[in-house]
mmCIF file of C-alpha atoms in Angstrom:
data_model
loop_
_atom_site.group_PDB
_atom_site.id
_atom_site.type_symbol
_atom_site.label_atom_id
_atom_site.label_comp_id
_atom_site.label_asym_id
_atom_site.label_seq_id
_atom_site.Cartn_x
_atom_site.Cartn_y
_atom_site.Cartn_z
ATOM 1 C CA UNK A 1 34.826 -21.928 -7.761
ATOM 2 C CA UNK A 2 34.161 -20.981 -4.267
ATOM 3 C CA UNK A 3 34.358 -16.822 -5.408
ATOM 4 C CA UNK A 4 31.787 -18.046 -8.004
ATOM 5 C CA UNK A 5 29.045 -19.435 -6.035
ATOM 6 C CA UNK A 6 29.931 -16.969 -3.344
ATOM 7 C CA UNK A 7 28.851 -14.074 -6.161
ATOM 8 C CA UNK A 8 25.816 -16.051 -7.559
ATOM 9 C CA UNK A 9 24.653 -15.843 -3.952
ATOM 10 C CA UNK A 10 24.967 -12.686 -3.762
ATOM 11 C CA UNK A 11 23.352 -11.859 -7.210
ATOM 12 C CA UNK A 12 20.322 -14.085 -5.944
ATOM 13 C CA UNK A 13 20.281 -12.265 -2.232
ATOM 14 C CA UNK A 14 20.027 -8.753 -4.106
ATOM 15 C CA UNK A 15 17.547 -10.134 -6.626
ATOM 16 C CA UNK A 16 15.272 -11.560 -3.625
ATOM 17 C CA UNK A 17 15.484 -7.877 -1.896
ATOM 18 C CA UNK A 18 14.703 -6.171 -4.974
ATOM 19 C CA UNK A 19 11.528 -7.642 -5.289
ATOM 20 C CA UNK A 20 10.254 -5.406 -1.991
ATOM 21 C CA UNK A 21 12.232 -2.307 -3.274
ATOM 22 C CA UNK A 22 10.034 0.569 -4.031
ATOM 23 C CA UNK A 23 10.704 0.856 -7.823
ATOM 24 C CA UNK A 24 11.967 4.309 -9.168
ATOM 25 C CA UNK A 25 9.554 5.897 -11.735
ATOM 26 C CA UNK A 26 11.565 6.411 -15.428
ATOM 27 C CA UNK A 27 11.366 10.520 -16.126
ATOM 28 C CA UNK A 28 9.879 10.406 -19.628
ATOM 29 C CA UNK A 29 10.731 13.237 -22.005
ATOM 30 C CA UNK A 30 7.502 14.673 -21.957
ATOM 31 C CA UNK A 31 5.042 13.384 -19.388
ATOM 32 C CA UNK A 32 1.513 12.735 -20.011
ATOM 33 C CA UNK A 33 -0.706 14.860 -17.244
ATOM 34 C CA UNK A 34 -3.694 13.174 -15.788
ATOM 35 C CA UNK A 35 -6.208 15.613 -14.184
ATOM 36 C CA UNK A 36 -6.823 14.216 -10.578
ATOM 37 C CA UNK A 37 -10.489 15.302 -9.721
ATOM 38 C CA UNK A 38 -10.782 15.563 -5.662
ATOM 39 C CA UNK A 39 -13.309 17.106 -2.661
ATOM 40 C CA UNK A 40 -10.112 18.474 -1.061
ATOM 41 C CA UNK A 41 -12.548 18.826 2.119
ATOM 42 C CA UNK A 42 -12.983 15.329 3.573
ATOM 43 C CA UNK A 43 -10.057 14.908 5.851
ATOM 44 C CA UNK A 44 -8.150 12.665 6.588
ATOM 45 C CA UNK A 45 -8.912 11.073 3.194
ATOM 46 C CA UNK A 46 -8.395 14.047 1.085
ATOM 47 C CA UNK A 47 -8.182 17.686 2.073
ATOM 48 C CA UNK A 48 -5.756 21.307 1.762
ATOM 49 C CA UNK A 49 -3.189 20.877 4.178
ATOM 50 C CA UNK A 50 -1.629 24.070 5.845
ATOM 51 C CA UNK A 51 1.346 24.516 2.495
ATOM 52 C CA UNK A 52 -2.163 24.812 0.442
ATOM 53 C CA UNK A 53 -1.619 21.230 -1.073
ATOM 54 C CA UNK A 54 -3.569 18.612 -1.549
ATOM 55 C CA UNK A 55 -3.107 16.393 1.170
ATOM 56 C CA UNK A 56 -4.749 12.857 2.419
ATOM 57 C CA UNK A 57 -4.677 9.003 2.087
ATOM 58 C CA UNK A 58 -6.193 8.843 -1.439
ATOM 59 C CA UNK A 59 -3.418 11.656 -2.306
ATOM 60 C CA UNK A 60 -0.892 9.728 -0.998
ATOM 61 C CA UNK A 61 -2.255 6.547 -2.904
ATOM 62 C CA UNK A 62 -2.450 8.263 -6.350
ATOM 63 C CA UNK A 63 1.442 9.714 -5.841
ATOM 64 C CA UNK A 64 2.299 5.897 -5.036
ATOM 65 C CA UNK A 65 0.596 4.847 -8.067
ATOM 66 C CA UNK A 66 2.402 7.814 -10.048
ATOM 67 C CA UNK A 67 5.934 6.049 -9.006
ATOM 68 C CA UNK A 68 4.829 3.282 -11.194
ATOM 69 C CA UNK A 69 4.101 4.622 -14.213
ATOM 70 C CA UNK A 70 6.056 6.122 -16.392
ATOM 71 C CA UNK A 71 5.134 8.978 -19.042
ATOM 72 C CA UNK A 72 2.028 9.874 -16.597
ATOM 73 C CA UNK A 73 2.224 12.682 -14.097
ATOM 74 C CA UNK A 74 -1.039 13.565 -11.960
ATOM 75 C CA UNK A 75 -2.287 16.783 -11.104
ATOM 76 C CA UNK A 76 -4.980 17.372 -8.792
ATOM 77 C CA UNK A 77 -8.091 19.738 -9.003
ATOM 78 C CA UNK A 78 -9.863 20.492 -5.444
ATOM 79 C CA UNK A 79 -13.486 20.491 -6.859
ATOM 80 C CA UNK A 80 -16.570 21.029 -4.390
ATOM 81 C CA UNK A 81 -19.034 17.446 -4.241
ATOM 82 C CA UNK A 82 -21.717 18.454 -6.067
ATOM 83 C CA UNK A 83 -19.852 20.322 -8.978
ATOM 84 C CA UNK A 84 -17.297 17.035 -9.085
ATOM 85 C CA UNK A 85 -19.018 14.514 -11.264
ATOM 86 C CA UNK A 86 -20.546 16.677 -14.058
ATOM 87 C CA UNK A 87 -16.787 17.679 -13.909
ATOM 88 C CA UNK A 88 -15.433 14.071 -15.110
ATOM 89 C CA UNK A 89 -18.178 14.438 -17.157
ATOM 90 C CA UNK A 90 -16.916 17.296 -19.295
ATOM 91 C CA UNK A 91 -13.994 15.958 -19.596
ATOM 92 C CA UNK A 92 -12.382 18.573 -17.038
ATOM 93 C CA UNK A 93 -10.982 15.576 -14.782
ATOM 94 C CA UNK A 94 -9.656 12.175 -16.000
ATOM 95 C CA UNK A 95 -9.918 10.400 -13.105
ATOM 96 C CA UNK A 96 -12.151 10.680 -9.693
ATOM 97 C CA UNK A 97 -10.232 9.861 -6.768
ATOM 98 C CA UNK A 98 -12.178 11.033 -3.322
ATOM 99 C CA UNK A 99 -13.559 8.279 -1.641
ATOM 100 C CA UNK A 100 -16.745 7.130 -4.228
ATOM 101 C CA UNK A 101 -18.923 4.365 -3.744
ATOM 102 C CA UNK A 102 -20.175 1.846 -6.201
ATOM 103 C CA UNK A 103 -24.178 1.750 -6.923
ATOM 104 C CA UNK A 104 -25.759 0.595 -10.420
ATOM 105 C CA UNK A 105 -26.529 4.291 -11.263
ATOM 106 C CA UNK A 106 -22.738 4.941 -11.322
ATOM 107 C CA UNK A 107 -21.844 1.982 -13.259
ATOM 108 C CA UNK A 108 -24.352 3.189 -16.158
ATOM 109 C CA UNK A 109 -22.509 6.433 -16.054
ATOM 110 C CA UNK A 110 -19.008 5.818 -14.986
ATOM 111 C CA UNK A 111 -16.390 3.370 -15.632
ATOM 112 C CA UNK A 112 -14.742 1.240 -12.378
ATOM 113 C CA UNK A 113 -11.766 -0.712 -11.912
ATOM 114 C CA UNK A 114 -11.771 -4.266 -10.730
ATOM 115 C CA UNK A 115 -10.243 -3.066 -7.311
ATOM 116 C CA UNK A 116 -11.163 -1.103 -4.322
ATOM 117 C CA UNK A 117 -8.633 0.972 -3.121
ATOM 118 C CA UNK A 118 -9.701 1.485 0.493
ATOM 119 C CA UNK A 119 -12.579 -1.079 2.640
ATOM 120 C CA UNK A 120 -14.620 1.064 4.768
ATOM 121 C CA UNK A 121 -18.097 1.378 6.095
ATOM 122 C CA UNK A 122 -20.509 4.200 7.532
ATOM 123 C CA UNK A 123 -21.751 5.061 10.856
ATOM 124 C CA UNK A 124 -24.936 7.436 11.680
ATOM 125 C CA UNK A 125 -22.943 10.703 13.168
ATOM 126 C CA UNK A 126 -25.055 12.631 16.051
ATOM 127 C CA UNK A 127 -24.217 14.873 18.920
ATOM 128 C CA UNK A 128 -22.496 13.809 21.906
ATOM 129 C CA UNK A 129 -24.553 12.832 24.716
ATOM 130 C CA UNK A 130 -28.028 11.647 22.866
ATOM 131 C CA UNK A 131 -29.122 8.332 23.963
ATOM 132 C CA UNK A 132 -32.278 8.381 21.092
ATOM 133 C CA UNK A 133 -29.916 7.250 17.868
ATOM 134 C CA UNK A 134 -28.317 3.415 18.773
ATOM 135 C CA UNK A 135 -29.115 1.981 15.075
ATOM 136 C CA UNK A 136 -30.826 3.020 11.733
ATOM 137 C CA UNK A 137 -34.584 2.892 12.761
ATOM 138 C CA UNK A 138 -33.833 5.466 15.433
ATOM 139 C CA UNK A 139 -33.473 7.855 12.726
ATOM 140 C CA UNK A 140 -37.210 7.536 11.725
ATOM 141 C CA UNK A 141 -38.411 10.538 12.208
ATOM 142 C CA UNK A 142 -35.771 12.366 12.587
ATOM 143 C CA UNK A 143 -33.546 14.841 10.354
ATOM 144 C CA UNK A 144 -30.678 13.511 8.364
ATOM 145 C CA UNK A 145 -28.281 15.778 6.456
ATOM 146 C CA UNK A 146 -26.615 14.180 3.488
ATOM 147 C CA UNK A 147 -24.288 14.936 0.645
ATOM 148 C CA UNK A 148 -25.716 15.548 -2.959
ATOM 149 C CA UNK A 149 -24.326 12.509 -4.978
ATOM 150 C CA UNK A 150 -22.608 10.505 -2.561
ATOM 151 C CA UNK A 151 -23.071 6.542 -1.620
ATOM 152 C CA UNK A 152 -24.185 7.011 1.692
ATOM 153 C CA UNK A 153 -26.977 9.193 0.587
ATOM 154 C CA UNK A 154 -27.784 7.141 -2.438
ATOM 155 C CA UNK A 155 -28.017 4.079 -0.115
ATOM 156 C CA UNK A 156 -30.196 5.840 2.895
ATOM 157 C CA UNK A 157 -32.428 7.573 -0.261
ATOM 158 C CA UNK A 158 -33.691 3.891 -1.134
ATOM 159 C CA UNK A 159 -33.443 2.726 2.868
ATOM 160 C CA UNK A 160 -36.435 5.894 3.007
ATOM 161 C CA UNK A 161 -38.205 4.547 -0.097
ATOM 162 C CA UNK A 162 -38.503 0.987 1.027
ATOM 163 C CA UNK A 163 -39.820 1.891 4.123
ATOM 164 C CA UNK A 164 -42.224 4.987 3.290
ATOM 165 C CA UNK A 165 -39.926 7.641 4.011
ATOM 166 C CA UNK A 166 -40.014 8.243 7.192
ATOM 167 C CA UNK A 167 -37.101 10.068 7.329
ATOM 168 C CA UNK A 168 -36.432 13.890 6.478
ATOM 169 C CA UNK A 169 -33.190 14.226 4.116
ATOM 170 C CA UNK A 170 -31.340 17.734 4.427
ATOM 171 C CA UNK A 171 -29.357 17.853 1.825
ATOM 172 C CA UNK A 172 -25.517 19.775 1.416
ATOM 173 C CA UNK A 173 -23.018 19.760 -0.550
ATOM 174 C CA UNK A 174 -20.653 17.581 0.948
ATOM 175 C CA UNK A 175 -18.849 20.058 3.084
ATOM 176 C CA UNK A 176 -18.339 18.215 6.180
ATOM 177 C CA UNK A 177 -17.277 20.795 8.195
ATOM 178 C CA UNK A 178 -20.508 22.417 7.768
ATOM 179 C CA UNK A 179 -22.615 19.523 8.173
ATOM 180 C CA UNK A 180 -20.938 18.030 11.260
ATOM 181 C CA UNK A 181 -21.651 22.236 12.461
ATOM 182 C CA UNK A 182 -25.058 21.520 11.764
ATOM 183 C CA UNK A 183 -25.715 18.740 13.866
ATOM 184 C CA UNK A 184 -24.173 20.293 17.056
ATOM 185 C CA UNK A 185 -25.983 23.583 16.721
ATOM 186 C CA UNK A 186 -28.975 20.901 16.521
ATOM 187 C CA UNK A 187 -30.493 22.316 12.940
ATOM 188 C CA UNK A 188 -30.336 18.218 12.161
ATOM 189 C CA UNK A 189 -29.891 15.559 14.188
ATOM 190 C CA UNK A 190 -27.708 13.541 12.587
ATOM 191 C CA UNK A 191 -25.928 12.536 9.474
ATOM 192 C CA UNK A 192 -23.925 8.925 7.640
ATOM 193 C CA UNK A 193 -20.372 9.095 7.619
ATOM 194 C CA UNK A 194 -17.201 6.975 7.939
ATOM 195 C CA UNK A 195 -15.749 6.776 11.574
ATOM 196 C CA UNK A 196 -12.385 8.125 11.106
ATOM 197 C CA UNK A 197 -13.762 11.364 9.320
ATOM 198 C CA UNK A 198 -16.087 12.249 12.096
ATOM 199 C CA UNK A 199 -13.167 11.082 14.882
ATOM 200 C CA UNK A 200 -10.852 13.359 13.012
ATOM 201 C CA UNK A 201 -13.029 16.278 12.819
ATOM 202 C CA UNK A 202 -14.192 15.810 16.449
ATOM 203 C CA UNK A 203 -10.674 16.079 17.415
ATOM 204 C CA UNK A 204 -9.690 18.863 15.391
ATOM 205 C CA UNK A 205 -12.180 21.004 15.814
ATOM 206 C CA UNK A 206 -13.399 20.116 19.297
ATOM 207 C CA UNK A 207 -16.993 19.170 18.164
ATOM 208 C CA UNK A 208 -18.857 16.684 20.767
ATOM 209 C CA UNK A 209 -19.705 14.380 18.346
ATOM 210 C CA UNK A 210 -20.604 10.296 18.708
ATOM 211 C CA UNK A 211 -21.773 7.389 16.720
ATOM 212 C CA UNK A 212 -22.801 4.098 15.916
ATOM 213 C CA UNK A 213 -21.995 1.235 13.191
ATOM 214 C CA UNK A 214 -25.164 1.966 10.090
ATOM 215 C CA UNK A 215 -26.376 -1.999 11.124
ATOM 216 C CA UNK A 216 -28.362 -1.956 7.802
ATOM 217 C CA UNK A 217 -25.186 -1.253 5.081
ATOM 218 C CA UNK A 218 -22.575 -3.120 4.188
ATOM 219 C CA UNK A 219 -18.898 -2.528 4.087
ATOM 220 C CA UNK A 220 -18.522 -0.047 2.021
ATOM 221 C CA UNK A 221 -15.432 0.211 -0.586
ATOM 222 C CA UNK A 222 -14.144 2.929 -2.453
ATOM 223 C CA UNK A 223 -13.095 3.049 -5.925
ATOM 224 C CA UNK A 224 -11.182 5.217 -8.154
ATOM 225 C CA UNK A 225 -14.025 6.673 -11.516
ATOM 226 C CA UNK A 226 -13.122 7.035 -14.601
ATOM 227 C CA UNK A 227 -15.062 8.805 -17.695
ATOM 228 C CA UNK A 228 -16.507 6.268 -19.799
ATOM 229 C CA UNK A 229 -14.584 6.820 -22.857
ATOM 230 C CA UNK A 230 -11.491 6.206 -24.751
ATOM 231 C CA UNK A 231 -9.390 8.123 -22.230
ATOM 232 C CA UNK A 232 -11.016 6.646 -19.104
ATOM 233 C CA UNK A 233 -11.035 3.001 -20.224
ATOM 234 C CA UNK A 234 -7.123 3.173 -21.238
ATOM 235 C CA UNK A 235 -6.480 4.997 -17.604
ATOM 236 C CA UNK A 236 -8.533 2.944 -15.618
ATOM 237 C CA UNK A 237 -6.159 0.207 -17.649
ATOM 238 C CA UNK A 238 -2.888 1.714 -16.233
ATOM 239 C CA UNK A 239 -3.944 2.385 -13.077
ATOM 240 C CA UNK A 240 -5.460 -0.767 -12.282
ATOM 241 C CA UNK A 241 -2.103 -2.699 -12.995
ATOM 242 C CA UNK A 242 -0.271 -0.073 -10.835
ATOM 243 C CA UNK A 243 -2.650 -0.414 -7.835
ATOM 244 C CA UNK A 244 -2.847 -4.073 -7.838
ATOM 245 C CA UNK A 245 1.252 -3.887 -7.778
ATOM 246 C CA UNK A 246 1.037 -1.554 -4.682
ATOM 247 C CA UNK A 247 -1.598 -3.820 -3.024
ATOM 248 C CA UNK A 248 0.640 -6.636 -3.883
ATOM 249 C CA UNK A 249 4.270 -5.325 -2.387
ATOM 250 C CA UNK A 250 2.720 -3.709 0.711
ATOM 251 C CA UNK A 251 2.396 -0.331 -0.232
ATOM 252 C CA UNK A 252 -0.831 0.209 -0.358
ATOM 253 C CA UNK A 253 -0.924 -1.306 3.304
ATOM 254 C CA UNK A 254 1.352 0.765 4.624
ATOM 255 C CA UNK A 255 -0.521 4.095 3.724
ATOM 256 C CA UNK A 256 -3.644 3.318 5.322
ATOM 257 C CA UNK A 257 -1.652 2.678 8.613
ATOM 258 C CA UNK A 258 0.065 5.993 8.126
ATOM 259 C CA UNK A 259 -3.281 7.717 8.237
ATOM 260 C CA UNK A 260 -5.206 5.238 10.386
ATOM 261 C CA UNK A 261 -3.572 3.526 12.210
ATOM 262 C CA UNK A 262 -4.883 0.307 10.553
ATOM 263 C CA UNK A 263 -5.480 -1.328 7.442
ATOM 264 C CA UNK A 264 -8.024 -0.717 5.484
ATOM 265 C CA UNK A 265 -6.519 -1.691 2.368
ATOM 266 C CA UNK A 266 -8.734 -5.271 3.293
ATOM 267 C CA UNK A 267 -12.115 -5.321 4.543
ATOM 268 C CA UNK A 268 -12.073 -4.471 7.903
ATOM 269 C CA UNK A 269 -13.965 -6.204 11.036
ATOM 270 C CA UNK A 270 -16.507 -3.137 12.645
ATOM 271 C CA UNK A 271 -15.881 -2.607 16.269
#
């Protein structure tokens, strides 16, 4: 009797540890491949990393949501900004995955899961040293550079409207590298980022750069887009059930402090 109990113990102490075990993704016979559309040039969320692979925290979250579903692999496709939606458009890409905000004109286009995938929020980018820029109005009259397409410039286009435009939008295509460039050669004087992208590329590239907390947005989370069709709406199915597992268990968690240094899988406090 004792050898009995002392095994159903056992059974239930393996069972119990189980439930945090990474689960091993079933090799299917022939795997389905969803086409992964991403910037590939917005570090440290997604960019080429020296082997020429795709690289990043929203990499890293996809492959995690890869190990739970099986029959699916993912391949990615490095697309430039403003060439990336008309891509999941045309049916080149399945799935977005680089970092896109929600707005209204999205969710007439697109198709959005339930979930977030990363809480973040944007701070006005300048060079180090000006004392002119300490919150959103300070930019009136200035020169802002801003991606084609994305949320930040989508949000500070209708900030301008609302208040009669009195700021100058530069637009680029999303390259940050060449728009963080522009602001320290001083052809703009400032742009709206995240804080761990312009940290990062300050660091890397030695670029005196600064900023300060956009005190007119929101938090800002990110969500993986899906085409609004068959396809997307039975992806954004799967996907959703395998990101709300890796939320669940930790996983999710334990990426963002791999790249971070914090987590940012909940909304985070800004200081």
């Amino acid at each position: 009797m004792k050898k009995i109990t002392a095994l159903l113990i056992l059974a239930a102490v393996v069972s119990a540890s189980n439930v945090w075990a990474k689960p091993k993704k079933e090799k299917a016979a022939k795997e389905q491949v969803v086409i992964v559309g991403t910037e590939g040039a917005y570090p440290p969320y997604n960019f080429i990393n020296k082997k020429g692979e795709p690289d990043g925290y929203d990499i890293d979250v996809i492959k995690a949501i890869d190990e739970r579903i099986p029959g699916i692999s993912f391949k990615f496709e490095p697309t430039a900004w403003d060439g990336i939606f008309v891509a999941l458009e045309s049916g080149k890409f399945d799935i977005i995955v680089s970092q896109i905000g929600r707005n209204a004109e999205r969710e007439k286009k697109y198709l959005f899961p339930k979930q977030p995938y990363f809480y973040g929020y944007s701070v006005i980018a300048f060079k180090k040293g000006r004392t002119d820029i300490k919150n959103t109005k300070d930019l009136w009259g200035k020169t802002v550079t801003a991606g084609v397409g994305s949320y930040n410039t989508t949000w500070l286009q209708e900030y301008n409207k609302k208040n009669g435009n009195p700021i100058k939008i530069q637009y680029n295509d999303g390259n940050a590298a060449v728009y963080y460039k522009d602001i320290v050669d001083g052809r703009v004087d400032a742009t709206l980022s995240d804080p761990i992208t312009t940290d990062t590329f300050a660091k890397e590239n030695n670029l005196p750069l600064e900023w300060v907390v956009l005190d007119e947005q929101d938090t800002a989370p990110t969500y993986f887009l899906f085409a609004n069709n068959k396809n997307g709406q039975k992806y954004r199915e799967i996907i959703e059930k395998a990101l709300e597992e890796i939320t669940a268990d930790g996983t999710l968690s334990k990426i963002s402090l791999k790249w971070f240094g914090k987590d940012y899988s909940v909304p985070p406090k800004k200081n």
